[in-house]
mmCIF file of C-alpha atoms in Angstrom:
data_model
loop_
_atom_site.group_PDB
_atom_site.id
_atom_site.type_symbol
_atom_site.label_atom_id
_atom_site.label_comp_id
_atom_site.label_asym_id
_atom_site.label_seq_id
_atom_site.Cartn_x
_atom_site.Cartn_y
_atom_site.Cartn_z
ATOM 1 C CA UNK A 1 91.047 34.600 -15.469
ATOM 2 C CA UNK A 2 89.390 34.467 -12.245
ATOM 3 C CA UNK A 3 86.125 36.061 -14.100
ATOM 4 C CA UNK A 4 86.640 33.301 -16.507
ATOM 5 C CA UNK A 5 86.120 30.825 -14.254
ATOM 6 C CA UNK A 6 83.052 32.164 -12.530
ATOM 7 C CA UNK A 7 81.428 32.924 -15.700
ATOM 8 C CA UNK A 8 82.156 29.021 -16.722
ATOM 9 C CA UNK A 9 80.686 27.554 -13.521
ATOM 10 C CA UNK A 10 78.049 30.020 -13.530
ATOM 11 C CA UNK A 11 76.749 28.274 -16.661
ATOM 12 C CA UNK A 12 77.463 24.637 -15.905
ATOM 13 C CA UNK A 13 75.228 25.660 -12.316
ATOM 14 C CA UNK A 14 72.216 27.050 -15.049
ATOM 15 C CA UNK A 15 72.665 23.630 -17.171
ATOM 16 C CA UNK A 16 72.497 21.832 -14.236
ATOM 17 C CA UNK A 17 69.282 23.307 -12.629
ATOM 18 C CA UNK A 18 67.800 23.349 -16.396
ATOM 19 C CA UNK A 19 68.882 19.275 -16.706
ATOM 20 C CA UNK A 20 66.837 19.225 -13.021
ATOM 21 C CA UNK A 21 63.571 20.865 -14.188
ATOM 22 C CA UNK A 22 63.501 19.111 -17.314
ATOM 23 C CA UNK A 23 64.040 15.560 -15.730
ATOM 24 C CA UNK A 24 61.310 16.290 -12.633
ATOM 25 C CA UNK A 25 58.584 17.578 -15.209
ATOM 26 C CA UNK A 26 59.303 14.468 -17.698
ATOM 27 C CA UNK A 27 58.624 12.367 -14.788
ATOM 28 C CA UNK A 28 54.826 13.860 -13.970
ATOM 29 C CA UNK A 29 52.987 13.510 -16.883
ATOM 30 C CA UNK A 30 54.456 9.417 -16.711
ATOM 31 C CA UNK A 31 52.723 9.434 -13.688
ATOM 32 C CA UNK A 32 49.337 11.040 -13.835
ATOM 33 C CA UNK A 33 49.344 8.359 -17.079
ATOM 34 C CA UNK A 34 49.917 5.808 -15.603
ATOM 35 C CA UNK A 35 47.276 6.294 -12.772
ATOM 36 C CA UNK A 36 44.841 7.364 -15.215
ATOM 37 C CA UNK A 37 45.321 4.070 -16.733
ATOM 38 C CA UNK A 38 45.347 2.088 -13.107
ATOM 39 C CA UNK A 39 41.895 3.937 -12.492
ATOM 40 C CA UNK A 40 40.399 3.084 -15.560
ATOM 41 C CA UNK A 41 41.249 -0.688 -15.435
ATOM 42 C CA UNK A 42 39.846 -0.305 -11.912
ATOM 43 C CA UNK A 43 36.391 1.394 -13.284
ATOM 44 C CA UNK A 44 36.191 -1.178 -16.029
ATOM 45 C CA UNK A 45 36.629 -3.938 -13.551
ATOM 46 C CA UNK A 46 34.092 -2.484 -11.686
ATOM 47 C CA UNK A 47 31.898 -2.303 -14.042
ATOM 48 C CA UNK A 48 32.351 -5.619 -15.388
ATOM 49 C CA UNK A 49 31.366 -7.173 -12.017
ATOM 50 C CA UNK A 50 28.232 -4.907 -11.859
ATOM 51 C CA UNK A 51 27.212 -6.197 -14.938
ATOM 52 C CA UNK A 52 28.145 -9.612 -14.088
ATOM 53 C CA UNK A 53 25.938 -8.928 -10.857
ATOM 54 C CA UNK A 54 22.921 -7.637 -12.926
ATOM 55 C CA UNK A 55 22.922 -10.105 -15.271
ATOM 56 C CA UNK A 56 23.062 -13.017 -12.753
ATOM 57 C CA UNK A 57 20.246 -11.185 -10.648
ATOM 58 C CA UNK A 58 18.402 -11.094 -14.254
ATOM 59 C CA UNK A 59 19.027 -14.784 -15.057
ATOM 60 C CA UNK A 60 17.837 -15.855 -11.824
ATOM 61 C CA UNK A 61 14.728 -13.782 -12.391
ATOM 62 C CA UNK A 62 14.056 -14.987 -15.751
ATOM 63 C CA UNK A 63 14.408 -18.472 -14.115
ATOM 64 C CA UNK A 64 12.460 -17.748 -11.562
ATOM 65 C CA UNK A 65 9.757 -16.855 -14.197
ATOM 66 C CA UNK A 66 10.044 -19.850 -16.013
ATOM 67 C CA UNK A 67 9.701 -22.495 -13.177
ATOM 68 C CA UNK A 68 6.189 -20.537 -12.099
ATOM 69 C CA UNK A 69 5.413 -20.423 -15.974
ATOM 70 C CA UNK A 70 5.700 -24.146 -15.475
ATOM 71 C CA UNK A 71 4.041 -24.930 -12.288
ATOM 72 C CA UNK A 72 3.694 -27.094 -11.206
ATOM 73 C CA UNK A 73 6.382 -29.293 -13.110
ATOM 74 C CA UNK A 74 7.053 -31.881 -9.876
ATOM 75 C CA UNK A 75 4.949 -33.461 -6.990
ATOM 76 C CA UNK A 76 3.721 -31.612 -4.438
ATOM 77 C CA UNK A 77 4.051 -32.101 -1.191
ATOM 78 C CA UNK A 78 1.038 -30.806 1.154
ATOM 79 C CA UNK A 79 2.133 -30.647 5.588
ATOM 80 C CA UNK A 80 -0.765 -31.604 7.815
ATOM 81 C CA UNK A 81 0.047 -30.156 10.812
ATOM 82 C CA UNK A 82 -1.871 -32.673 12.790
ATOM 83 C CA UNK A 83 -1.947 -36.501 13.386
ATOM 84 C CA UNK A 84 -3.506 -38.435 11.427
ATOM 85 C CA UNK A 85 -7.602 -39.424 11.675
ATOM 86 C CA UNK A 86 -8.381 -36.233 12.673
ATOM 87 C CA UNK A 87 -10.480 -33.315 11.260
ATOM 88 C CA UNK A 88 -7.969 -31.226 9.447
ATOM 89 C CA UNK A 89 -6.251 -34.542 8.449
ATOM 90 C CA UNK A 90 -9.501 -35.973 7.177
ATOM 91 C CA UNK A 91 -10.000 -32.596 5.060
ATOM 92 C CA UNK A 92 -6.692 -32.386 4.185
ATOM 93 C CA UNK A 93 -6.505 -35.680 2.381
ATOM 94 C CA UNK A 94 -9.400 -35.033 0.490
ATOM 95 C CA UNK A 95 -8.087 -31.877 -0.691
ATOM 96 C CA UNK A 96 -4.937 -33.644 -1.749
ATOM 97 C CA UNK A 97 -6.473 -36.782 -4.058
ATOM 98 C CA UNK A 98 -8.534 -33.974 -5.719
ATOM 99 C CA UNK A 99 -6.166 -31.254 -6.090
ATOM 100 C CA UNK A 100 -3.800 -33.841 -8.059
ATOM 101 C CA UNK A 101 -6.950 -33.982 -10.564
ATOM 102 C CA UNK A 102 -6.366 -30.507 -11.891
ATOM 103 C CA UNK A 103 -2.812 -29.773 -11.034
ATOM 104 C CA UNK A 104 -1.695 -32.822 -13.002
ATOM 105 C CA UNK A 105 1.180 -33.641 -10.430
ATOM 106 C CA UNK A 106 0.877 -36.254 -7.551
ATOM 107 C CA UNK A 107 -0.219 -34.544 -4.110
ATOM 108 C CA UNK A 108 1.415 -36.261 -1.225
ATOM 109 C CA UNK A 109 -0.411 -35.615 1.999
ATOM 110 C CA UNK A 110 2.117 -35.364 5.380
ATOM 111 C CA UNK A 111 1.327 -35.421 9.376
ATOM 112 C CA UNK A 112 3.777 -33.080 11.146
ATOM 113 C CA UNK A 113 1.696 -32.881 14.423
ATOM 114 C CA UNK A 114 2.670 -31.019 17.597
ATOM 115 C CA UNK A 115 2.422 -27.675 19.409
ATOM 116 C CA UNK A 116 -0.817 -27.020 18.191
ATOM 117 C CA UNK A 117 -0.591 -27.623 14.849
ATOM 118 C CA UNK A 118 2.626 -24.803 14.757
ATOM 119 C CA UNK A 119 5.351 -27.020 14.473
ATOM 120 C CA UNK A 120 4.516 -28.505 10.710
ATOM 121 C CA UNK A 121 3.777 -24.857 9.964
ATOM 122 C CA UNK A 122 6.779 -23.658 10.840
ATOM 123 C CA UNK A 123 8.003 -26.145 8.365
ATOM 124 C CA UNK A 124 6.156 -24.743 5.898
ATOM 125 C CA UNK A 125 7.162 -21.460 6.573
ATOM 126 C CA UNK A 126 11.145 -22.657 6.132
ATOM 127 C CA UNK A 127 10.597 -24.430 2.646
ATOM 128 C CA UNK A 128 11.106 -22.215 -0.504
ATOM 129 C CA UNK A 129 7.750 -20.233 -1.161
ATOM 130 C CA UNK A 130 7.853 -21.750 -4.889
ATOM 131 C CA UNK A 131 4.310 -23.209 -3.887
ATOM 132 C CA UNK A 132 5.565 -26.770 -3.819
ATOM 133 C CA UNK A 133 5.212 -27.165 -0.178
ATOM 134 C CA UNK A 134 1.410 -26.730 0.889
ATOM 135 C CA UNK A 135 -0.499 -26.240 4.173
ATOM 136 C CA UNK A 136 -3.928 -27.309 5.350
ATOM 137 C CA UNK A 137 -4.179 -25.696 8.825
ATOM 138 C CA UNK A 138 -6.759 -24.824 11.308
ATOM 139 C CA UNK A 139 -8.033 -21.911 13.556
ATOM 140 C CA UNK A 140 -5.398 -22.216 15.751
ATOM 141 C CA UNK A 141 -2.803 -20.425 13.078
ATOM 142 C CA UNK A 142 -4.825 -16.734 14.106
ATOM 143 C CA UNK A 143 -4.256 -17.464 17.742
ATOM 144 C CA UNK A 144 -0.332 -18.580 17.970
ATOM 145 C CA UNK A 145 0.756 -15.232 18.564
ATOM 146 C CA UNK A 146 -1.384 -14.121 21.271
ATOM 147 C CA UNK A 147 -1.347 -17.497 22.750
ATOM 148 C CA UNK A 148 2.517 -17.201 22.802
ATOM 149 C CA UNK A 149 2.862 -20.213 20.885
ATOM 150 C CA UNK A 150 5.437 -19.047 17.828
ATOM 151 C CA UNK A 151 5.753 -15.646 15.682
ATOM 152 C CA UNK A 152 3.496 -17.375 13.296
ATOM 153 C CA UNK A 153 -0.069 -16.490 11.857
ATOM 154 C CA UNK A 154 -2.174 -15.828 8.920
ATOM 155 C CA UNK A 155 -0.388 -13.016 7.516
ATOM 156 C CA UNK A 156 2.569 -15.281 7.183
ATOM 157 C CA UNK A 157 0.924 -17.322 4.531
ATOM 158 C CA UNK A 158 -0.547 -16.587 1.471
ATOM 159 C CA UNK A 159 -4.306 -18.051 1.405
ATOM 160 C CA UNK A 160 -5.418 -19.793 -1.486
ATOM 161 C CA UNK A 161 -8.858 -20.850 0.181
ATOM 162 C CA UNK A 162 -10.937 -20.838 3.668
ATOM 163 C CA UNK A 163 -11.837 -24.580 2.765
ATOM 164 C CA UNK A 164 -15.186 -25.669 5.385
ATOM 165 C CA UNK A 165 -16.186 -24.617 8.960
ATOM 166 C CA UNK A 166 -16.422 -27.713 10.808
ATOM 167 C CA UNK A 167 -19.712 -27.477 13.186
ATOM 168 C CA UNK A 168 -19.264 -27.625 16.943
ATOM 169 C CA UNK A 169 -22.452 -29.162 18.241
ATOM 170 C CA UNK A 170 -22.816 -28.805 22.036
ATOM 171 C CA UNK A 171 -24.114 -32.156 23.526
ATOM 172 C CA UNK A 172 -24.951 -34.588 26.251
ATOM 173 C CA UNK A 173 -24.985 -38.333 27.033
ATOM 174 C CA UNK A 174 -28.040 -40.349 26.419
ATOM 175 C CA UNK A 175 -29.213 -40.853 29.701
ATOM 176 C CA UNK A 176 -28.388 -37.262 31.052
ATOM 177 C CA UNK A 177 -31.273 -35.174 32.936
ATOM 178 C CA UNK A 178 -31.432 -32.442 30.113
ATOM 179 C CA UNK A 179 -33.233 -32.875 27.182
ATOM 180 C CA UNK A 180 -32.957 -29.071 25.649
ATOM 181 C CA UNK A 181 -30.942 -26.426 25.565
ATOM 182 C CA UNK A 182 -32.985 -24.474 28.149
ATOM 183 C CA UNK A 183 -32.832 -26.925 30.407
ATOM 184 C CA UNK A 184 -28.873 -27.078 30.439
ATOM 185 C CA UNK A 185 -28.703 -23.182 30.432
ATOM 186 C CA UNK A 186 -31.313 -22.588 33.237
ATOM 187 C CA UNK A 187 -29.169 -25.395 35.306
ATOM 188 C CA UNK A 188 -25.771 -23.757 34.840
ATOM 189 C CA UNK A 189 -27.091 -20.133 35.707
ATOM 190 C CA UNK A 190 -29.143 -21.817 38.956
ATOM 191 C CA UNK A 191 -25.438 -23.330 39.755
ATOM 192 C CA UNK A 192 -22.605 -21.598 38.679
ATOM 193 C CA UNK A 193 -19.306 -23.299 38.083
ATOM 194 C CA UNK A 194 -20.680 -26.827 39.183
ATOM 195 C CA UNK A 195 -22.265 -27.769 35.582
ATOM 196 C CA UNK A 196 -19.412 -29.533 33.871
ATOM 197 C CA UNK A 197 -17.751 -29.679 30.181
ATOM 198 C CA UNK A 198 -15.217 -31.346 28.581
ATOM 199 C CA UNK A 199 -12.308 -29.801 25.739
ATOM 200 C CA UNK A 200 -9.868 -30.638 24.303
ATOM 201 C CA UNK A 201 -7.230 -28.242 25.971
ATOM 202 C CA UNK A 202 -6.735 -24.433 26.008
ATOM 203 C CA UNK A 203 -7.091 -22.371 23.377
ATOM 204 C CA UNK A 204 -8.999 -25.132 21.380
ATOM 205 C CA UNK A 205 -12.462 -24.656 19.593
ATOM 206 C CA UNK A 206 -14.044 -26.552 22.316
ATOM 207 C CA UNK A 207 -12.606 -24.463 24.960
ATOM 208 C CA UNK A 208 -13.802 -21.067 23.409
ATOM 209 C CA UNK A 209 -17.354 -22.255 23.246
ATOM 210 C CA UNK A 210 -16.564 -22.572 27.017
ATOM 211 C CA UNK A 211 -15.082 -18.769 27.356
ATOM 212 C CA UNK A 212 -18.379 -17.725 25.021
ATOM 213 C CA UNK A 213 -21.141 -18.887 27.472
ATOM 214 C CA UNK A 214 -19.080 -17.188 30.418
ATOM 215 C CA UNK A 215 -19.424 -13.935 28.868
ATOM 216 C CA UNK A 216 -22.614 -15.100 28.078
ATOM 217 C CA UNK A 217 -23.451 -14.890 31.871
ATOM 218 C CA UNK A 218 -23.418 -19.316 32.406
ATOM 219 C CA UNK A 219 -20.365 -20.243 34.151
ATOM 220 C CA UNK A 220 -19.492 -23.938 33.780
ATOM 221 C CA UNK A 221 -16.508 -26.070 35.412
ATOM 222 C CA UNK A 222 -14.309 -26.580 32.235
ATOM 223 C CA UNK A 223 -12.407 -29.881 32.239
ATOM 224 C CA UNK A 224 -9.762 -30.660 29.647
ATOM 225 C CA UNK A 225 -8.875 -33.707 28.055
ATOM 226 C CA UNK A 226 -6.665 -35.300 25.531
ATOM 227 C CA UNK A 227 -8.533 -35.152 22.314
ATOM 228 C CA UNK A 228 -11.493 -34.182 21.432
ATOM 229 C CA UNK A 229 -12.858 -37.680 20.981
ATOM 230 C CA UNK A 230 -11.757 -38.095 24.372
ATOM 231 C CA UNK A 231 -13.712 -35.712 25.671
ATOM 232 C CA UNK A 232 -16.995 -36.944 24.028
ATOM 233 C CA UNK A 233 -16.218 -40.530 25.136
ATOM 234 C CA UNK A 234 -16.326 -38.181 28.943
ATOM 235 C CA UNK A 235 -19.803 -37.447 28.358
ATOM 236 C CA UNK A 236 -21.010 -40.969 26.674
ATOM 237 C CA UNK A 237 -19.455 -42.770 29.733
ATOM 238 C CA UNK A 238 -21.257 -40.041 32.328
ATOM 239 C CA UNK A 239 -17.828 -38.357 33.544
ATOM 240 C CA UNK A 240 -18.826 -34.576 32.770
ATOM 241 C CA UNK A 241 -22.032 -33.220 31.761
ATOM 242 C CA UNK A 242 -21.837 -32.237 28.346
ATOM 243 C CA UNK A 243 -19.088 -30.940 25.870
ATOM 244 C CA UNK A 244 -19.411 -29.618 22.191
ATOM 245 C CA UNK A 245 -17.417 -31.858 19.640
ATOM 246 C CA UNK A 246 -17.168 -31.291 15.937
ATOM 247 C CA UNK A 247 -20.410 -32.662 13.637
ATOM 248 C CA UNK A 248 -17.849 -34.775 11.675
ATOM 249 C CA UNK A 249 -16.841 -37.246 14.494
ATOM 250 C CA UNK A 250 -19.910 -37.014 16.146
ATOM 251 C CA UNK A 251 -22.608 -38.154 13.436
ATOM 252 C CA UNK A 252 -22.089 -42.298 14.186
ATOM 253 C CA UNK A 253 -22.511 -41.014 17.567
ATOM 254 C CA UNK A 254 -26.495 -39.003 17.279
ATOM 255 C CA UNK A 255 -27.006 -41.941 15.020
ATOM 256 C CA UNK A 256 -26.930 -44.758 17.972
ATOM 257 C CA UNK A 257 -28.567 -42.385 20.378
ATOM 258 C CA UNK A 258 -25.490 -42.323 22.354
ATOM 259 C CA UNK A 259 -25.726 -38.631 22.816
ATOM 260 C CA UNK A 260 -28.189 -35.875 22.592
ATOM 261 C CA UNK A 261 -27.866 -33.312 20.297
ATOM 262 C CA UNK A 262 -29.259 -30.316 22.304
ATOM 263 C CA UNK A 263 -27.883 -27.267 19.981
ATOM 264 C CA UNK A 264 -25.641 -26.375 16.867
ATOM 265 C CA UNK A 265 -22.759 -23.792 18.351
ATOM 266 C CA UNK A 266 -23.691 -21.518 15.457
ATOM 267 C CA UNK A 267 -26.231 -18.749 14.443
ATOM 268 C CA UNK A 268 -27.249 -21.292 11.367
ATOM 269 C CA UNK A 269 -29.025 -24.381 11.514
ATOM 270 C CA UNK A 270 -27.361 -27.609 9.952
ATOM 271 C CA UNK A 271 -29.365 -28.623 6.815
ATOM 272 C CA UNK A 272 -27.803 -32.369 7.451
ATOM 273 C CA UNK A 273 -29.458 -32.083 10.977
ATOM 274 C CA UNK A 274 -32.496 -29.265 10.652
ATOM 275 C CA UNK A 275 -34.111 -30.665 13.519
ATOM 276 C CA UNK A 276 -31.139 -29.439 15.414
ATOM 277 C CA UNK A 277 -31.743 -25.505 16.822
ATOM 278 C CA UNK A 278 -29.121 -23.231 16.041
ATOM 279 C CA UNK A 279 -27.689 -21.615 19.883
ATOM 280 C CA UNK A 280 -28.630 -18.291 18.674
ATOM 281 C CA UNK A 281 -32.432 -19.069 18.697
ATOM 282 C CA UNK A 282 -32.425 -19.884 22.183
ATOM 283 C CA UNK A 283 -29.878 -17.285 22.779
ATOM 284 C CA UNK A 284 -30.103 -14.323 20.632
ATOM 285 C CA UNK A 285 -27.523 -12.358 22.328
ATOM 286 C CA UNK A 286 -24.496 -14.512 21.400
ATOM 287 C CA UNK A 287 -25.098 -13.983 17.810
ATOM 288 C CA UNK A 288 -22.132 -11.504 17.671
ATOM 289 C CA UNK A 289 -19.918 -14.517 18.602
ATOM 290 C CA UNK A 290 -21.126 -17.226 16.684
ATOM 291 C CA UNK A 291 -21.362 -15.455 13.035
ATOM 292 C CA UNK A 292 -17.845 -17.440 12.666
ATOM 293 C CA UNK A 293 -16.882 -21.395 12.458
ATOM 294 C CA UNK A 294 -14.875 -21.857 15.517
ATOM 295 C CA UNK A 295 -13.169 -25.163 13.838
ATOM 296 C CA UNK A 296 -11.788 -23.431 10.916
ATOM 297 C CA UNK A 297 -9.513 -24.644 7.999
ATOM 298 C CA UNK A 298 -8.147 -23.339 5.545
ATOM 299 C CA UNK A 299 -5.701 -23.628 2.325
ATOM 300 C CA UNK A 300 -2.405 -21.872 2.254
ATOM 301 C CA UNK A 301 1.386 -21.424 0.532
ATOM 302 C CA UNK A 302 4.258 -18.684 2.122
ATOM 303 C CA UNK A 303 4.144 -15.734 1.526
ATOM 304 C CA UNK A 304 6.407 -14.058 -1.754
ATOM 305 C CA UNK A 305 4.942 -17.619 -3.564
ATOM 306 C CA UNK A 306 5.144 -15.517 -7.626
ATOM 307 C CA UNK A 307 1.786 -14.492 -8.376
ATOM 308 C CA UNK A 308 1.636 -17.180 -11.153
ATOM 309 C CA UNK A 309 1.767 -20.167 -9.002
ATOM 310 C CA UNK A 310 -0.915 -18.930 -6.379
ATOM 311 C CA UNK A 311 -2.913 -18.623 -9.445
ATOM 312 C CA UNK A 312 -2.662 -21.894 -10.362
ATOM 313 C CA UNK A 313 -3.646 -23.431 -7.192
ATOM 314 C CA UNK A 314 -6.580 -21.435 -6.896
ATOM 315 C CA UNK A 315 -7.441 -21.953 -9.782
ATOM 316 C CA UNK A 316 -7.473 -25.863 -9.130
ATOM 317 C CA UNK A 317 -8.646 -25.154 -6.262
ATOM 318 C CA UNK A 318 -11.970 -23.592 -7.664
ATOM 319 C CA UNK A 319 -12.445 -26.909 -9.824
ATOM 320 C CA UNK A 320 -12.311 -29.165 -6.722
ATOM 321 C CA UNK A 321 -15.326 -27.282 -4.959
ATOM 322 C CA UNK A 322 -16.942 -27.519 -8.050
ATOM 323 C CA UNK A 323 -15.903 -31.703 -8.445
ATOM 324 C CA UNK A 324 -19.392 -33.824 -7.429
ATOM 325 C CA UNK A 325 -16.784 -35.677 -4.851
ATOM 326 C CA UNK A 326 -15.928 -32.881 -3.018
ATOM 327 C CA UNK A 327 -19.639 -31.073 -3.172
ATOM 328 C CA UNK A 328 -21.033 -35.035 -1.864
ATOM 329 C CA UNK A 329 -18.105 -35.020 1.048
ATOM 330 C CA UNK A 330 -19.036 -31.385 2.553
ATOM 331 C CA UNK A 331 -22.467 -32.289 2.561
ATOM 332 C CA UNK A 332 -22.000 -35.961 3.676
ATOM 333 C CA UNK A 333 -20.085 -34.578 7.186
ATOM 334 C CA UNK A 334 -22.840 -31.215 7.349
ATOM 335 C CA UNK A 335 -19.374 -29.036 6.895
ATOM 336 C CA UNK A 336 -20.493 -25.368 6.658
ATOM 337 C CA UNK A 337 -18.776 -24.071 2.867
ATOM 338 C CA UNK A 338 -16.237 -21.189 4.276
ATOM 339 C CA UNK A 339 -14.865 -21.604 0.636
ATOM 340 C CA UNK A 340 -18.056 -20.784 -1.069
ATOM 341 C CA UNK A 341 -18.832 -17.333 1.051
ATOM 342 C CA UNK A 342 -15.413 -15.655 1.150
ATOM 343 C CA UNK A 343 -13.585 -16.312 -2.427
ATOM 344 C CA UNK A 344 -12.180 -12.564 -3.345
ATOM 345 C CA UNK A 345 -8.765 -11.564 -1.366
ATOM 346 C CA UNK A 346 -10.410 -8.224 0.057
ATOM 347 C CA UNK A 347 -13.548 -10.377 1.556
ATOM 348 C CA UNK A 348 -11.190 -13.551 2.569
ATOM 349 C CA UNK A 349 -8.756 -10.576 4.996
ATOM 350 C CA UNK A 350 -11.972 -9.169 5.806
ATOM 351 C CA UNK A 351 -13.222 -12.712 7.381
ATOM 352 C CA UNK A 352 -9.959 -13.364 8.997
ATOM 353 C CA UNK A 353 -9.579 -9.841 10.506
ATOM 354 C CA UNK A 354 -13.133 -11.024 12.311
ATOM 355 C CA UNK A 355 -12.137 -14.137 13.278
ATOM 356 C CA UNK A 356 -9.151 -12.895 15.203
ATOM 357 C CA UNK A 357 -11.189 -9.905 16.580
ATOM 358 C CA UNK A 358 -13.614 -12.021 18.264
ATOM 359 C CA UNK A 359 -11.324 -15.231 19.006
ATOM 360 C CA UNK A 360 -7.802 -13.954 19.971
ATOM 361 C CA UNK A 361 -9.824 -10.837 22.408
ATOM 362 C CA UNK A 362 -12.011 -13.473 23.324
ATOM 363 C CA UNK A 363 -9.154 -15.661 25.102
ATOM 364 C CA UNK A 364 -7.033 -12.604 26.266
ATOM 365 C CA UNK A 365 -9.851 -11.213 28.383
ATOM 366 C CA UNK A 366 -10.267 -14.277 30.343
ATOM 367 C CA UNK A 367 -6.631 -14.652 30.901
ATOM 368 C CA UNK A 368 -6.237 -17.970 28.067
ATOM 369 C CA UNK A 369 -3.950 -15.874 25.520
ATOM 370 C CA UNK A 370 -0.688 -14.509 27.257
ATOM 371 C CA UNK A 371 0.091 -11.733 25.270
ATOM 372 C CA UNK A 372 -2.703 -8.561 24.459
ATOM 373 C CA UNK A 373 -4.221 -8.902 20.884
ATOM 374 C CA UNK A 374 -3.114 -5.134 20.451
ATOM 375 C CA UNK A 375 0.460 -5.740 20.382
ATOM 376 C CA UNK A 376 -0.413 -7.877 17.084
ATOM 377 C CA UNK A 377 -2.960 -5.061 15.567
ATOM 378 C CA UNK A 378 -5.852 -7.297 16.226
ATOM 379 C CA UNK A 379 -8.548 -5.035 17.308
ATOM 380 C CA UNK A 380 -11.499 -5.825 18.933
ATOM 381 C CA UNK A 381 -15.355 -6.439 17.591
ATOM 382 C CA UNK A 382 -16.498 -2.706 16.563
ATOM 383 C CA UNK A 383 -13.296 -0.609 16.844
#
């Protein structure tokens, strides 16, 4: 009996372990199912959102492509980083009235003046580079860095143009004791530091003429002023001996005999003015400084503009040099055509590269620029 009832539990035990295995390995394959499943819906979700993610980032692109296609479909809106009246401004404008011509959209000129001219560039530089937002700036873009003015310069900017080289023409008042430029240069080496001449302020094109005839060997008392108008009206009313303003504010000026035009600050004659000797002829040696317009301006849009819009505005920008208005202004205010000399990308970097080698160097050497050209890879003339 007793065997009986060992035998009979011995079985129920064996059904009871069996019932066990059975129910544990029923339960697995529910499981690894079910997570299968969870990780699928998980990939496919993924995926979805990667597609959604491409096909937004393809939309916008396409978009993107369609707005240059049409540009320019709006006004335009083109930052003068000056006030107004002044060279860049006058420039500017013209640019603008012309531009509107050939783009078929209104052009709407805008003073942002301070900090040298950075301040309405930096504006530039924050507005969408779609090429609706314009800039017409001068020299003192290559020389912000190095001058420790803002990040900014050149290579922040895409360049649709160099547009003119405004002369600098180095003169004195009508009664003064010199009439040549041999005179004036055999005075200043006979007393060094005593001759005087007015600029416009540090850094300015005025005040590197200044830094050029020091290296030159003629060491003159530099006095700033205001404006550069302000520093010519210094030498018309007999406060400093002589300065070097731009030919486009100083023509009226030759014309009344109010000042004596005694040199052109350039290794070219002027063919408004021929009678006017280049500096270079009376001294040979600068030539390797004055083979570039030290009042410079030139056309530009951001950087990452597409492709298709900078070739639009140069493009319309090629017609305006070609307009009679805009051939009749350069030559009615003796501007030297930058545009017409440097109109290929490699040979417009190439000019710029220059420019900075001999300007920014130029003003770090005699202690005007705070910060050493090299930091900026700006080498110097011949390196």
């Amino acid at each position: 009996m007793k065997k009986m009832i060992a035998l009979t539990t011995a079985a129920a035990m064996c059904l009871s372990l069996a019932a066990c295995s059975v129910s544990t390995s029923s339960k697995t394959p529910e499981t690894t199912t079910a997570a299968a499943t969870e990780a699928e819906k998980k990939e496919e979700t993924s995926g979805d959102a990667a597609g959604e993610e491409s096909q937004a980032a393809e939309t916008e692109t396409e978009g993107e492509a369609a707005a240059a296609a049409d540009f320019p479909a709006r006004p335009l809106t083109m930052i003068i980083p000056y006030g107004a009246g002044g060279t860049t401004d006058t420039w500017g404008r013209k640019l603008a009235v012309l531009l509107e011509k050939y783009l078929g959209q209104s052009v709407t000129p805008t003073n942002q003046g301070g900090a040298s001219g950075s301040i309405g560039s930096q504006f530039v530089k924050e507005q969408p580079s779609d090429g609706y937002t314009l800039l017409v700036c001068a020299e003192t873009m290559g020389t912000y860095r190095t001058m420790n003015i803002c990040d900014l310069g050149y290579d922040d900017f895409t360049v649709i143009s160099p547009l003119v080289g405004d002369p600098k023409v180095l003169v004195v008042g009508k009664d003064s004791k010199y009439n040549t430029l041999e005179e004036l240069l055999e005075d200043i080496k006979a007393n060094p530091g005593k001759i005087t001449m007015s600029h416009s302020g540090p850094g300015g094109s005025g005040h590197n003429q200044g830094l050029v005839l020091k290296e030159l060997g003629y060491e003159v008392a530099m006095t700033s002023f205001d404006s550069g108008n302000d520093a010519l009206l210094g030498v018309i009313g007999g406060q400093v001996d002589f300065t070097n303003p731009n030919i486009s504010t100083l023509g009226g000026y030759i014309e009344s005999g109010d000042v004596k035009a005694l040199a052109v600050f350039s290794s070219e004659r002027m063919e408004a003015y021929p009678d006017i000797p280049a500096f270079t002829e009376v001294v040979p040696e600068s030539e390797s400084y004055l083979n570039i317009p030290y009042t410079l301006l030139s056309f530009v849009v951001n950087n990452d503009t597409p492709q298709e819009v900078v070739d639009v505005l140069k493009a319309a920008t090629q017609k305006v040099f070609e307009d009679p208005e805009w051939i009749e202004f350069v030559e009615a205010n003796a501007a030297d055509p930058v545009f017409e000399k440097y109109t290929d990308d490699a040979s417009i970097q190439e000019f710029y590269d220059n420019w900075k080698s001999v300007i920014c160097w130029l003003q770090y050497e005699n202690g005007v620029a705070e910060k050493s050209p090299e930091e900026f890879g700006i080498k110097k003339i011949g390196e």
